[in-house]
XYZ file of C-alpha atoms in Angstrom:
704
model
C -4.089 -38.329 -40.220
C -4.189 -38.365 -36.426
C -2.843 -41.615 -34.943
C -5.195 -43.802 -32.947
C -3.519 -43.219 -29.537
C -3.674 -39.446 -29.982
C -7.280 -39.611 -31.120
C -8.165 -41.773 -28.129
C -6.503 -39.267 -25.790
C -8.480 -36.398 -27.314
C -11.732 -38.350 -26.947
C -10.948 -39.098 -23.318
C -10.101 -35.458 -22.683
C -13.397 -34.379 -24.204
C -15.376 -37.058 -22.383
C -14.090 -35.987 -18.985
C -14.175 -32.341 -20.010
C -10.613 -31.983 -18.721
C -11.523 -32.571 -15.085
C -8.996 -35.295 -14.407
C -6.110 -33.265 -15.802
C -7.209 -30.194 -13.800
C -7.551 -32.319 -10.637
C -3.973 -33.598 -11.006
C -2.703 -30.076 -11.533
C -4.653 -28.849 -8.464
C -3.143 -31.550 -6.244
C 0.372 -30.631 -7.393
C -0.347 -26.921 -6.867
C -1.658 -27.530 -3.331
C 1.482 -29.476 -2.435
C 3.708 -26.731 -3.843
C 1.840 -24.016 -1.930
C 2.081 -25.985 1.326
C 5.848 -26.434 0.753
C 6.445 -22.959 -0.673
C 8.745 -21.996 2.220
C 11.268 -24.453 0.807
C 10.960 -23.296 -2.806
C 12.583 -20.314 -4.607
C 9.412 -18.221 -4.691
C 10.195 -15.893 -1.808
C 10.556 -12.883 -4.123
C 6.954 -13.313 -5.361
C 5.657 -13.684 -1.808
C 7.365 -10.611 -0.386
C 6.278 -8.590 -3.421
C 2.687 -9.541 -2.598
C 3.192 -8.621 1.065
C 4.647 -5.272 -0.058
C 1.432 -4.728 -1.999
C -0.550 -5.041 1.238
C 1.588 -2.365 2.824
C 1.409 -0.007 -0.159
C -2.398 -0.124 -0.107
C -2.686 -0.117 3.678
C 0.311 1.599 5.303
C 0.286 1.762 9.081
C -1.510 4.726 10.583
C 0.418 6.515 13.317
C -1.570 6.334 16.571
C 1.298 7.054 18.934
C 4.352 9.265 18.935
C 6.877 7.653 21.291
C 10.039 8.361 19.280
C 11.916 11.486 18.282
C 14.801 11.301 15.803
C 17.623 13.773 16.227
C 19.137 13.829 12.768
C 22.661 14.687 11.769
C 21.346 16.190 8.554
C 22.750 18.347 5.808
C 22.241 21.494 7.895
C 24.145 19.981 10.808
C 27.002 18.877 8.574
C 27.156 22.310 7.006
C 27.124 23.989 10.416
C 29.483 21.741 12.395
C 31.592 20.075 9.704
C 31.784 16.642 8.176
C 31.112 13.410 10.029
C 32.475 12.051 12.355
C 32.267 14.974 14.708
C 34.568 15.404 17.684
C 33.274 13.287 20.572
C 32.816 16.368 22.755
C 30.202 17.672 20.330
C 28.398 14.339 20.426
C 28.633 14.477 24.237
C 27.141 17.955 24.200
C 24.287 16.740 21.991
C 23.536 13.842 24.394
C 23.679 16.204 27.373
C 21.168 18.543 25.764
C 18.789 15.677 24.931
C 19.108 14.176 28.408
C 18.442 17.563 29.953
C 15.163 17.779 28.006
C 13.791 14.666 29.742
C 14.321 11.822 27.281
C 13.524 8.360 28.707
C 16.261 6.708 26.609
C 18.769 7.922 24.052
C 19.824 5.588 21.243
C 22.948 6.054 19.158
C 22.236 4.623 15.694
C 25.916 4.758 14.949
C 29.030 2.814 15.950
C 32.145 4.367 17.514
C 34.749 1.587 17.166
C 37.891 3.742 17.067
C 39.350 6.494 19.251
C 38.548 10.094 18.364
C 41.228 11.332 16.001
C 40.379 14.963 16.819
C 41.039 14.442 20.543
C 43.885 16.532 22.082
C 46.159 13.548 22.710
C 45.700 12.391 19.095
C 46.510 15.868 17.786
C 49.600 16.117 20.006
C 50.831 12.771 18.694
C 50.515 14.026 15.125
C 52.043 17.461 15.839
C 55.158 15.988 17.478
C 57.549 17.476 20.052
C 58.719 20.226 17.704
C 55.620 22.370 18.363
C 55.897 23.128 22.032
C 53.297 25.899 21.965
C 50.670 23.621 20.445
C 51.524 20.820 22.865
C 51.337 23.191 25.813
C 47.895 24.436 24.690
C 46.483 20.948 24.144
C 47.951 19.070 27.133
C 45.500 20.458 29.768
C 42.469 19.316 27.711
C 40.862 15.993 28.636
C 40.616 13.186 26.076
C 37.376 13.520 24.165
C 36.567 9.828 24.558
C 36.721 10.267 28.340
C 34.327 13.197 28.082
C 31.862 11.153 25.997
C 32.116 8.143 28.317
C 31.297 10.373 31.307
C 28.306 11.752 29.418
C 27.075 8.225 28.632
C 27.161 7.387 32.362
C 25.004 10.382 33.220
C 22.201 9.510 30.816
C 20.191 6.398 29.761
C 22.052 5.756 26.529
C 21.797 2.641 24.343
C 24.527 1.876 21.827
C 24.082 0.199 18.463
C 26.245 -2.628 17.186
C 26.355 -4.474 13.893
C 26.641 -8.209 13.232
C 29.138 -9.543 10.706
C 29.333 -12.918 8.962
C 33.093 -12.618 8.473
C 35.909 -10.977 10.345
C 36.683 -7.386 9.396
C 38.823 -4.578 10.845
C 37.680 -3.623 14.363
C 35.264 -6.593 14.651
C 35.243 -8.857 17.695
C 33.629 -12.091 18.800
C 31.274 -10.304 21.164
C 30.337 -7.143 23.027
C 28.891 -6.166 26.372
C 25.224 -7.089 26.619
C 22.571 -7.147 29.298
C 21.408 -10.739 29.927
C 18.260 -12.001 28.249
C 15.921 -14.323 30.140
C 13.769 -17.026 28.539
C 10.732 -19.154 29.324
C 9.669 -22.379 27.650
C 12.956 -24.199 27.318
C 15.963 -23.965 25.007
C 15.863 -22.515 21.496
C 16.292 -25.047 18.688
C 15.054 -22.969 15.750
C 17.456 -21.236 13.374
C 17.933 -17.824 14.953
C 20.080 -15.422 12.925
C 23.677 -16.019 13.971
C 26.622 -13.678 13.677
C 30.115 -14.941 14.466
C 31.483 -11.397 14.707
C 30.243 -7.952 15.638
C 31.342 -4.364 15.201
C 30.711 -2.420 18.386
C 31.780 0.847 19.971
C 34.905 1.125 22.109
C 34.840 -0.903 25.369
C 35.019 2.379 27.306
C 31.700 3.433 25.789
C 30.128 -0.007 26.248
C 31.004 0.071 29.937
C 29.453 3.508 30.335
C 26.231 2.890 28.359
C 22.956 1.637 29.828
C 22.353 -0.878 27.056
C 23.497 -2.189 23.696
C 21.703 -3.974 20.858
C 22.117 -5.007 17.249
C 21.015 -2.701 14.442
C 21.638 -5.338 11.754
C 19.017 -6.428 9.224
C 19.407 -8.574 6.125
C 18.182 -6.508 3.172
C 16.142 -8.340 0.545
C 17.221 -6.935 -2.822
C 17.923 -3.613 -1.165
C 14.617 -3.496 0.756
C 14.297 -3.731 4.532
C 11.275 -5.864 5.416
C 12.243 -8.275 8.196
C 14.440 -7.522 11.178
C 15.687 -9.981 13.831
C 14.567 -9.073 17.343
C 17.013 -11.586 18.795
C 20.290 -12.802 17.291
C 22.998 -15.186 18.348
C 26.475 -13.781 18.800
C 28.725 -16.681 19.578
C 26.985 -18.647 22.354
C 25.014 -15.638 23.633
C 21.655 -14.288 22.550
C 21.553 -10.502 22.070
C 18.507 -8.292 21.616
C 17.744 -5.852 18.844
C 18.616 -2.210 19.304
C 14.941 -1.172 19.507
C 14.184 -3.657 22.286
C 17.107 -2.377 24.341
C 15.833 1.155 23.895
C 12.420 0.169 25.233
C 13.972 -1.810 28.094
C 16.094 1.150 29.197
C 13.192 3.596 28.713
C 10.820 1.665 30.995
C 13.529 0.479 33.408
C 12.939 -3.249 32.813
C 15.688 -5.531 34.116
C 15.906 -7.730 30.984
C 14.385 -8.667 27.638
C 12.533 -11.967 27.976
C 12.424 -14.649 25.282
C 9.167 -16.586 24.972
C 10.010 -20.035 23.545
C 7.392 -22.548 22.341
C 8.452 -26.003 21.124
C 12.011 -24.802 20.639
C 11.031 -21.830 18.481
C 10.984 -18.173 19.416
C 7.322 -17.141 19.715
C 7.641 -13.627 21.126
C 9.822 -11.251 23.116
C 8.687 -9.373 26.195
C 9.902 -6.099 27.640
C 7.886 -5.278 30.739
C 4.231 -5.353 29.671
C 5.108 -5.125 25.974
C 4.895 -8.379 23.975
C 6.241 -8.555 20.413
C 5.240 -11.731 18.491
C 7.926 -13.034 16.142
C 8.594 -15.666 13.543
C 10.191 -18.883 14.783
C 13.565 -17.415 13.793
C 13.064 -14.384 16.008
C 12.372 -12.005 13.110
C 9.479 -9.584 12.701
C 7.916 -8.016 9.624
C 7.877 -4.228 9.902
C 4.550 -2.538 9.195
C 5.669 0.760 7.748
C 3.822 4.038 7.812
C 4.494 6.893 5.454
C 7.587 8.962 6.431
C 6.703 11.902 8.662
C 8.770 14.997 9.277
C 7.202 15.207 12.756
C 9.590 12.480 13.940
C 12.675 14.531 13.096
C 14.520 17.297 14.911
C 17.801 18.627 13.493
C 20.886 18.360 15.677
C 21.418 22.054 14.923
C 18.205 22.958 16.779
C 19.152 20.809 19.769
C 22.648 22.266 20.055
C 21.334 25.808 19.553
C 18.733 25.295 22.259
C 15.827 26.101 19.928
C 14.264 22.613 19.891
C 10.801 22.188 21.450
C 11.103 20.433 24.858
C 7.871 18.493 24.248
C 9.599 16.631 21.440
C 11.933 14.995 23.985
C 10.203 14.808 27.359
C 9.267 11.215 28.275
C 10.204 9.980 24.821
C 12.690 7.615 23.279
C 15.205 9.653 21.296
C 17.392 8.164 18.548
C 20.368 10.041 17.180
C 20.854 9.055 13.544
C 22.635 10.084 10.364
C 20.418 11.416 7.578
C 22.814 13.478 5.470
C 22.761 11.939 1.995
C 26.523 11.754 1.806
C 26.539 9.399 4.812
C 24.769 6.662 2.773
C 22.675 5.333 5.693
C 19.507 5.065 3.598
C 17.167 2.121 3.079
C 14.170 1.332 0.894
C 10.998 0.305 2.748
C 8.214 -2.030 1.664
C 6.289 1.084 0.634
C 9.035 2.002 -1.815
C 10.130 5.006 0.266
C 13.859 5.760 0.390
C 14.438 6.745 4.006
C 17.280 7.025 6.523
C 18.055 3.776 8.333
C 17.084 5.340 11.662
C 13.548 5.673 10.315
C 13.102 1.878 10.450
C 14.026 1.805 14.185
C 11.550 4.572 14.950
C 8.777 2.904 12.965
C 9.323 -0.439 14.711
C 8.989 1.182 18.140
C 5.851 3.040 17.000
C 4.275 -0.182 15.740
C 5.041 -1.884 19.083
C 3.335 0.900 21.018
C 0.411 0.889 18.544
C 0.042 -2.879 18.963
C 0.333 -3.276 15.191
C 2.270 -6.514 14.597
C 2.571 -8.353 11.263
C 2.722 -12.111 11.764
C 2.849 -15.156 9.536
C 2.002 -18.177 11.709
C 3.477 -21.578 10.966
C 0.038 -22.884 9.935
C -0.416 -20.224 7.256
C 0.993 -22.274 4.302
C -1.492 -25.058 5.146
C -4.329 -22.511 5.199
C -3.230 -21.165 1.817
C -3.108 -24.678 0.348
C -6.565 -25.423 1.762
C -8.013 -22.272 0.238
C -6.493 -23.215 -3.111
C -7.942 -26.737 -2.873
C -11.493 -25.566 -2.070
C -11.614 -22.881 -4.736
C -9.897 -25.160 -7.301
C -12.493 -27.864 -6.655
C -15.220 -25.291 -7.256
C -13.652 -24.446 -10.642
C -13.288 -28.114 -11.601
C -16.980 -28.666 -10.872
C -18.312 -25.508 -12.477
C -16.184 -24.497 -15.448
C -16.941 -27.526 -17.710
C -20.742 -27.178 -17.322
C -21.091 -23.394 -17.378
C -21.172 -21.052 -20.312
C -17.853 -19.507 -21.136
C -18.612 -16.012 -19.878
C -20.086 -17.454 -16.660
C -17.078 -19.744 -16.201
C -14.758 -16.791 -16.725
C -16.763 -14.843 -14.152
C -16.443 -17.751 -11.707
C -12.670 -17.867 -12.219
C -12.355 -14.137 -11.683
C -14.516 -14.379 -8.562
C -12.273 -17.067 -7.050
C -9.157 -15.016 -7.778
C -10.715 -11.884 -6.319
C -11.911 -13.742 -3.242
C -8.341 -14.905 -2.536
C -6.975 -11.401 -2.970
C -9.763 -9.913 -0.836
C -9.147 -12.476 1.900
C -5.489 -11.574 1.958
C -6.193 -7.866 2.269
C -8.854 -8.447 4.924
C -6.568 -10.613 7.054
C -3.798 -8.041 6.750
C -6.070 -5.106 7.573
C -7.881 -6.519 10.586
C -5.529 -9.217 11.899
C -2.056 -8.235 10.795
C -1.775 -11.685 9.187
C 0.446 -12.187 6.130
C -1.619 -14.416 3.860
C 0.137 -15.218 0.603
C -2.624 -15.056 -2.013
C -0.188 -14.810 -4.952
C 0.779 -18.495 -5.183
C -2.801 -19.825 -4.747
C -3.949 -17.351 -7.421
C -1.318 -18.710 -9.787
C -2.487 -22.246 -8.968
C -6.097 -21.330 -9.687
C -5.032 -19.721 -12.966
C -3.261 -22.960 -13.997
C -6.347 -25.040 -13.148
C -8.664 -22.710 -15.039
C -6.300 -22.612 -18.034
C -6.292 -26.398 -18.128
C -10.075 -26.557 -18.056
C -10.337 -23.852 -20.660
C -7.838 -25.657 -22.929
C -9.940 -28.792 -22.615
C -12.969 -26.800 -23.693
C -11.045 -25.669 -26.742
C -10.139 -29.265 -27.511
C -13.832 -30.176 -27.250
C -14.593 -27.489 -29.803
C -12.149 -28.972 -32.336
C -14.948 -30.811 -34.134
C -16.388 -27.439 -35.149
C -13.256 -26.590 -37.133
C -14.718 -27.506 -40.528
C -17.694 -25.255 -40.100
C -15.398 -22.538 -38.816
C -13.408 -22.724 -42.064
C -16.565 -21.898 -43.987
C -17.236 -19.000 -41.635
C -13.683 -17.791 -42.177
C -14.182 -17.786 -45.936
C -17.312 -15.741 -45.585
C -15.532 -13.390 -43.212
C -12.756 -12.854 -45.746
C -15.279 -11.901 -48.366
C -16.835 -9.473 -45.922
C -13.407 -8.082 -45.106
C -12.787 -7.429 -48.790
C -16.023 -5.465 -48.971
C -15.042 -3.557 -45.843
C -11.661 -2.743 -47.366
C -13.392 -1.209 -50.369
C -15.693 0.772 -48.103
C -12.691 1.960 -46.058
C -10.989 3.257 -49.202
C -14.146 5.171 -50.070
C -14.270 6.503 -46.489
C -10.641 7.643 -46.856
C -11.459 9.602 -49.998
C -14.490 11.173 -48.326
C -12.535 12.056 -45.174
C -9.671 13.705 -47.034
C -12.192 15.439 -49.281
C -13.771 17.389 -46.397
C -10.440 19.043 -45.592
C -9.824 22.357 -47.386
C -7.199 22.656 -50.094
C -4.441 25.193 -49.425
C -3.792 25.577 -53.146
C -7.365 26.506 -54.104
C -8.914 28.070 -51.003
C -7.426 31.574 -51.407
C -6.610 32.066 -55.118
C -6.234 35.890 -54.975
C -4.793 36.234 -51.494
C -1.261 37.709 -51.264
C -1.170 38.619 -47.584
C -0.401 35.058 -46.485
C 0.652 31.756 -47.943
C -0.724 28.345 -46.793
C 0.306 24.705 -47.251
C -1.227 21.630 -45.582
C -1.116 17.848 -45.680
C -2.617 14.924 -43.741
C -1.540 11.293 -44.208
C -3.565 8.805 -42.102
C -1.573 5.908 -40.653
C -4.443 3.600 -41.586
C -7.124 3.832 -44.220
C -8.780 6.547 -42.183
C -7.441 8.554 -39.276
C -8.200 11.009 -36.515
C -6.033 14.003 -37.468
C -7.504 17.131 -39.002
C -6.628 20.634 -40.031
C -8.858 23.503 -41.076
C -8.606 27.124 -42.185
C -11.116 29.700 -43.391
C -11.780 33.425 -43.262
C -13.985 34.697 -40.458
C -14.281 37.990 -42.280
C -12.168 39.843 -44.857
C -9.292 40.399 -42.392
C -9.314 37.456 -39.980
C -8.102 33.953 -40.796
C -9.045 31.014 -38.588
C -6.520 28.137 -38.272
C -6.903 24.810 -36.507
C -5.067 21.514 -36.134
C -6.329 18.625 -33.981
C -5.666 14.982 -33.109
C -8.468 12.654 -31.971
C -7.512 9.931 -29.473
C -7.382 6.465 -30.966
C -7.134 5.410 -34.574
C -9.263 3.918 -37.303
C -12.947 4.372 -37.990
C -14.040 5.679 -34.531
C -11.361 8.357 -34.646
C -12.210 9.299 -38.226
C -15.885 9.732 -37.444
C -15.114 11.826 -34.388
C -12.631 13.840 -36.476
C -15.385 14.768 -38.936
C -17.720 15.770 -36.082
C -14.971 17.854 -34.484
C -14.208 19.692 -37.733
C -17.829 20.504 -38.485
C -18.714 21.630 -34.945
C -15.535 23.676 -34.508
C -16.056 25.482 -37.798
C -19.691 26.142 -36.957
C -18.740 27.567 -33.556
C -15.886 29.629 -35.011
C -18.087 31.217 -37.679
C -20.823 31.884 -35.161
C -18.425 33.342 -32.568
C -16.553 35.202 -35.263
C -19.120 37.963 -35.116
C -17.740 38.907 -31.700
C -14.052 39.654 -31.817
C -13.541 39.235 -28.072
C -14.874 35.658 -28.013
C -12.767 32.517 -28.399
C -13.873 29.300 -30.159
C -12.485 26.347 -28.204
C -14.592 26.752 -25.059
C -17.902 26.552 -26.938
C -16.562 23.891 -29.311
C -15.622 21.772 -26.281
C -19.204 22.022 -24.991
C -20.682 21.128 -28.361
C -18.375 18.141 -29.029
C -18.700 16.730 -25.492
C -22.497 16.405 -25.697
C -22.538 13.250 -27.838
C -19.393 11.253 -27.083
C -20.452 7.716 -26.080
C -16.944 6.288 -26.608
C -15.368 8.895 -24.304
C -12.906 10.015 -26.981
C -10.941 13.213 -26.543
C -9.256 15.653 -28.897
C -6.039 17.630 -28.571
C -6.359 20.838 -30.523
C -4.716 24.141 -31.350
C -6.795 26.996 -32.734
C -5.752 30.508 -33.729
C -7.147 33.631 -35.326
C -4.722 35.738 -37.391
C -5.383 39.352 -38.270
C -3.906 39.217 -41.773
C -3.554 43.022 -41.852
C -1.384 43.410 -38.748
C 0.029 39.892 -38.095
C -1.504 39.805 -34.617
C -2.185 36.174 -33.622
C -4.622 35.069 -30.907
C -4.445 31.367 -30.052
C -5.819 28.690 -27.708
C -4.365 25.299 -26.826
C -6.244 22.184 -25.704
C -3.530 19.729 -24.729
C -1.816 20.001 -28.136
C 1.780 20.900 -28.983
C 1.996 24.584 -29.803
C 3.328 25.460 -33.273
C 6.841 26.500 -34.102
C 7.378 30.121 -35.185
C 10.186 30.838 -37.676
C 10.903 34.559 -37.508
C 13.899 35.788 -39.513
C 16.171 32.892 -38.664
C 14.938 32.486 -35.071
C 12.943 29.305 -34.425
C 10.911 28.941 -31.244
C 7.827 27.167 -30.037
C 4.875 29.326 -29.011
C 4.235 29.638 -25.313
C 1.894 26.923 -23.976
C 1.941 27.896 -20.311
C -1.813 28.499 -20.432
C -2.633 25.262 -22.248
C -5.871 23.619 -21.202
C -6.910 19.948 -21.177
C -7.917 18.174 -24.385
C -11.445 18.708 -25.641
C -14.075 16.398 -24.100
C -12.135 16.048 -20.820
C -13.688 18.928 -18.838
C -16.916 20.085 -20.450
C -17.091 23.475 -18.733
C -13.430 24.427 -19.031
C -12.722 28.021 -20.120
C -9.689 27.883 -22.403
C -7.309 30.832 -21.787
C -6.309 33.036 -24.671
C -2.676 33.728 -25.588
C -1.286 35.973 -28.274
C 1.856 36.803 -30.218
C 2.894 39.153 -33.020
C 4.003 37.877 -36.413
C 6.395 39.902 -38.518
C 6.519 40.074 -42.306
C 7.971 36.778 -43.493
C 7.157 34.946 -40.249
C 6.212 31.299 -40.708
C 3.946 29.295 -38.361
C 4.315 25.482 -38.418
C 1.380 23.538 -36.925
C 1.890 19.782 -36.514
C 0.557 16.663 -34.774
C 2.529 14.052 -32.912
C 2.632 11.930 -36.066
C 5.441 14.275 -37.128
C 7.467 14.544 -33.899
C 6.860 10.900 -32.944
C 7.483 9.338 -36.348
C 9.506 6.132 -35.831
C 12.157 4.357 -37.801
C 12.481 0.561 -38.004
C 14.260 0.399 -34.612
C 11.555 2.431 -32.888
C 13.619 5.631 -32.533
C 11.572 8.852 -32.605
C 12.055 11.708 -35.069
C 11.697 14.132 -32.174
C 11.125 17.837 -31.754
C 14.853 18.567 -31.686
C 15.280 17.281 -35.229
C 12.142 19.150 -36.323
C 13.556 22.300 -34.737
C 16.867 21.815 -36.573
C 15.086 21.232 -39.879
C 13.167 24.481 -39.420
C 16.398 26.254 -38.539
C 17.855 25.149 -41.865
C 14.960 26.508 -43.976
C 15.796 29.487 -46.207
C 14.244 32.677 -44.873
C 12.457 33.400 -48.121
C 10.992 29.912 -48.699
C 7.269 29.497 -49.293
C 4.918 27.545 -47.078
C 4.789 24.779 -49.718
C 8.601 24.553 -49.839
C 8.769 24.349 -46.039
C 6.140 21.585 -45.944
C 7.985 19.626 -48.650
C 11.307 19.946 -46.798
C 9.816 18.675 -43.504
C 7.956 15.864 -45.242
C 11.095 14.734 -47.075
C 13.208 14.857 -43.913
C 10.703 12.742 -41.995
C 10.583 10.257 -44.881
C 14.389 9.977 -44.841
C 14.334 9.342 -41.112
C 11.540 6.736 -41.197
C 13.196 5.033 -44.187
C 10.157 2.991 -45.178
C 9.039 1.938 -41.706
C 5.232 1.716 -41.352
C 3.594 4.836 -39.912
C 2.702 4.597 -36.239
C 0.400 7.633 -36.266
C -1.323 10.072 -38.608
C 1.017 12.660 -40.196
C -0.405 16.186 -40.355
C 1.210 19.527 -41.111
C -0.254 23.015 -41.596
C 2.145 25.843 -42.482
C 1.298 29.563 -42.701
C 3.637 32.271 -43.971
C 2.491 35.823 -43.356
C 3.614 38.568 -45.688
C 3.372 42.304 -45.200
C 0.332 43.948 -46.742
C 0.866 45.103 -50.327
């Protein structure tokens, strides 16, 4: 018996129709959404933002960047990385000579060139006077590269480190950043150490910026446009490239209330998060951005790809491991992210998440949740469900619309979860209100069980009828000695969707078919019977014309009345029993195995068509093969190859192939069927059948 307090609680829940519980849950959900930035739900949020990008990747409207890639061809042509600095200098000279506005090195050169003449002489030693004499007149390669950097507008990349490592330092040469709006008090990404190129190169370059980005589970989404290195603020690599390209004196920080609001380079303004980070709006990778270093050094690159453009030299050879995953799921070279950021700046396509966005998300949740609390208890269930789906869809649509037309990152995922919780609470209350109907439901259940028993009897009768319409291999051809047939079908349920068929078109041609209807149970069994009857009718009608094939017309006939949109995989063949010549057609079904004097192979299915009832006017191609005396053809459905044991392992075609390989060459069709059936039974070992089991085996003998 239910205690009085519990009964009172149930009555109160029913009296208020669950509104007070749902209201409490809604208030808690709104608070959590408003404070979500401080909760461990970031993975869900960024996954939702990635969804925006996957559905609406950025469209390329400008082409300001060219990537010169050290790709596999370049590595094959000029040797492994790192190259001698004189080759890198030559590459920069060629790019500068083609009119590039700025040249970025998406690489770090922290150590002297070990292929330079002085380094080689130190390793050779004084005992090789001839080598020393040949190398001594050559200039150091690092000097050559530094001179090249002075001649061209080159920007170097550097990387921030959270801990000291070999070759790191507490700072590097930067060009001063200016700011407006007061000091920065927000948490800008801070690096205590940095890995930069040699001081000689820093002194010769026109700019230097950080290429660092904190990956989120291996995905690059957000990149700091300004970072703190010791006491100094340093710009991102891409901003320095733009500054050098347009000749601006400095990158300007726009500070509002102690937080970074945007960065300016000349007339370009890039809005940022308070921490100085931006979300990258990715486009699909494009080969148009890339030019191989081989083409540049050979002088075959198109000048238009460099003139008045920002050029970034990057590493794309897979062995160099400079690859990142984007929000679109594309695995691209790291230099691609720099190019895409610059493109998005020039396109004016910025993704922003203002500080007021969590409050807007909580407000949207509150309004839509209040609508559910008002409507769900008084509406019919299907209408209430429609209302709940409409609120969820409106949140998702709002998020996509704000992203598409405003570049705003609206997190609809958490409010949708909150709405789902509110609706579930209301729905659970409705179920509690329906508890008083339990006694009458028990009576309905008893009646339903009686009806189920009647249905079970009818299903058993349907099983007998279904199996009875299939021909018997033992009795169909009592005086035939030119071929031997064996067949079996075992439905996984009372009735199934598998079928086989065979009959003579005339005195010398045998028609064979095996098919598998999509789905299981009664719908599949009914469609199976229709398929068998129509296919046989078409085959007998078309059999008068030896150059016609049956599946095309059968597909038309079966597709006419198919309200459930079922489809059928099928294999049909016509065997000339005098000569062993086999013509066959495949509609999305596995082709049979052919056992021919110890050689087991599967018939060619290169011209297989789609399943029946998929394309109504499809013309199924004909294929053919030649059987030899004693050849055996094994037709099967996926209930054989995909039979499962208790752990879910599949029987598989490899095991079927091996079982066929082990058959004696002189065995009959019945013996072969029994051997396969027994082997599958041993493998399944009593596990319930997952699909219908059907086999049709033909053994052709030479004419006596």
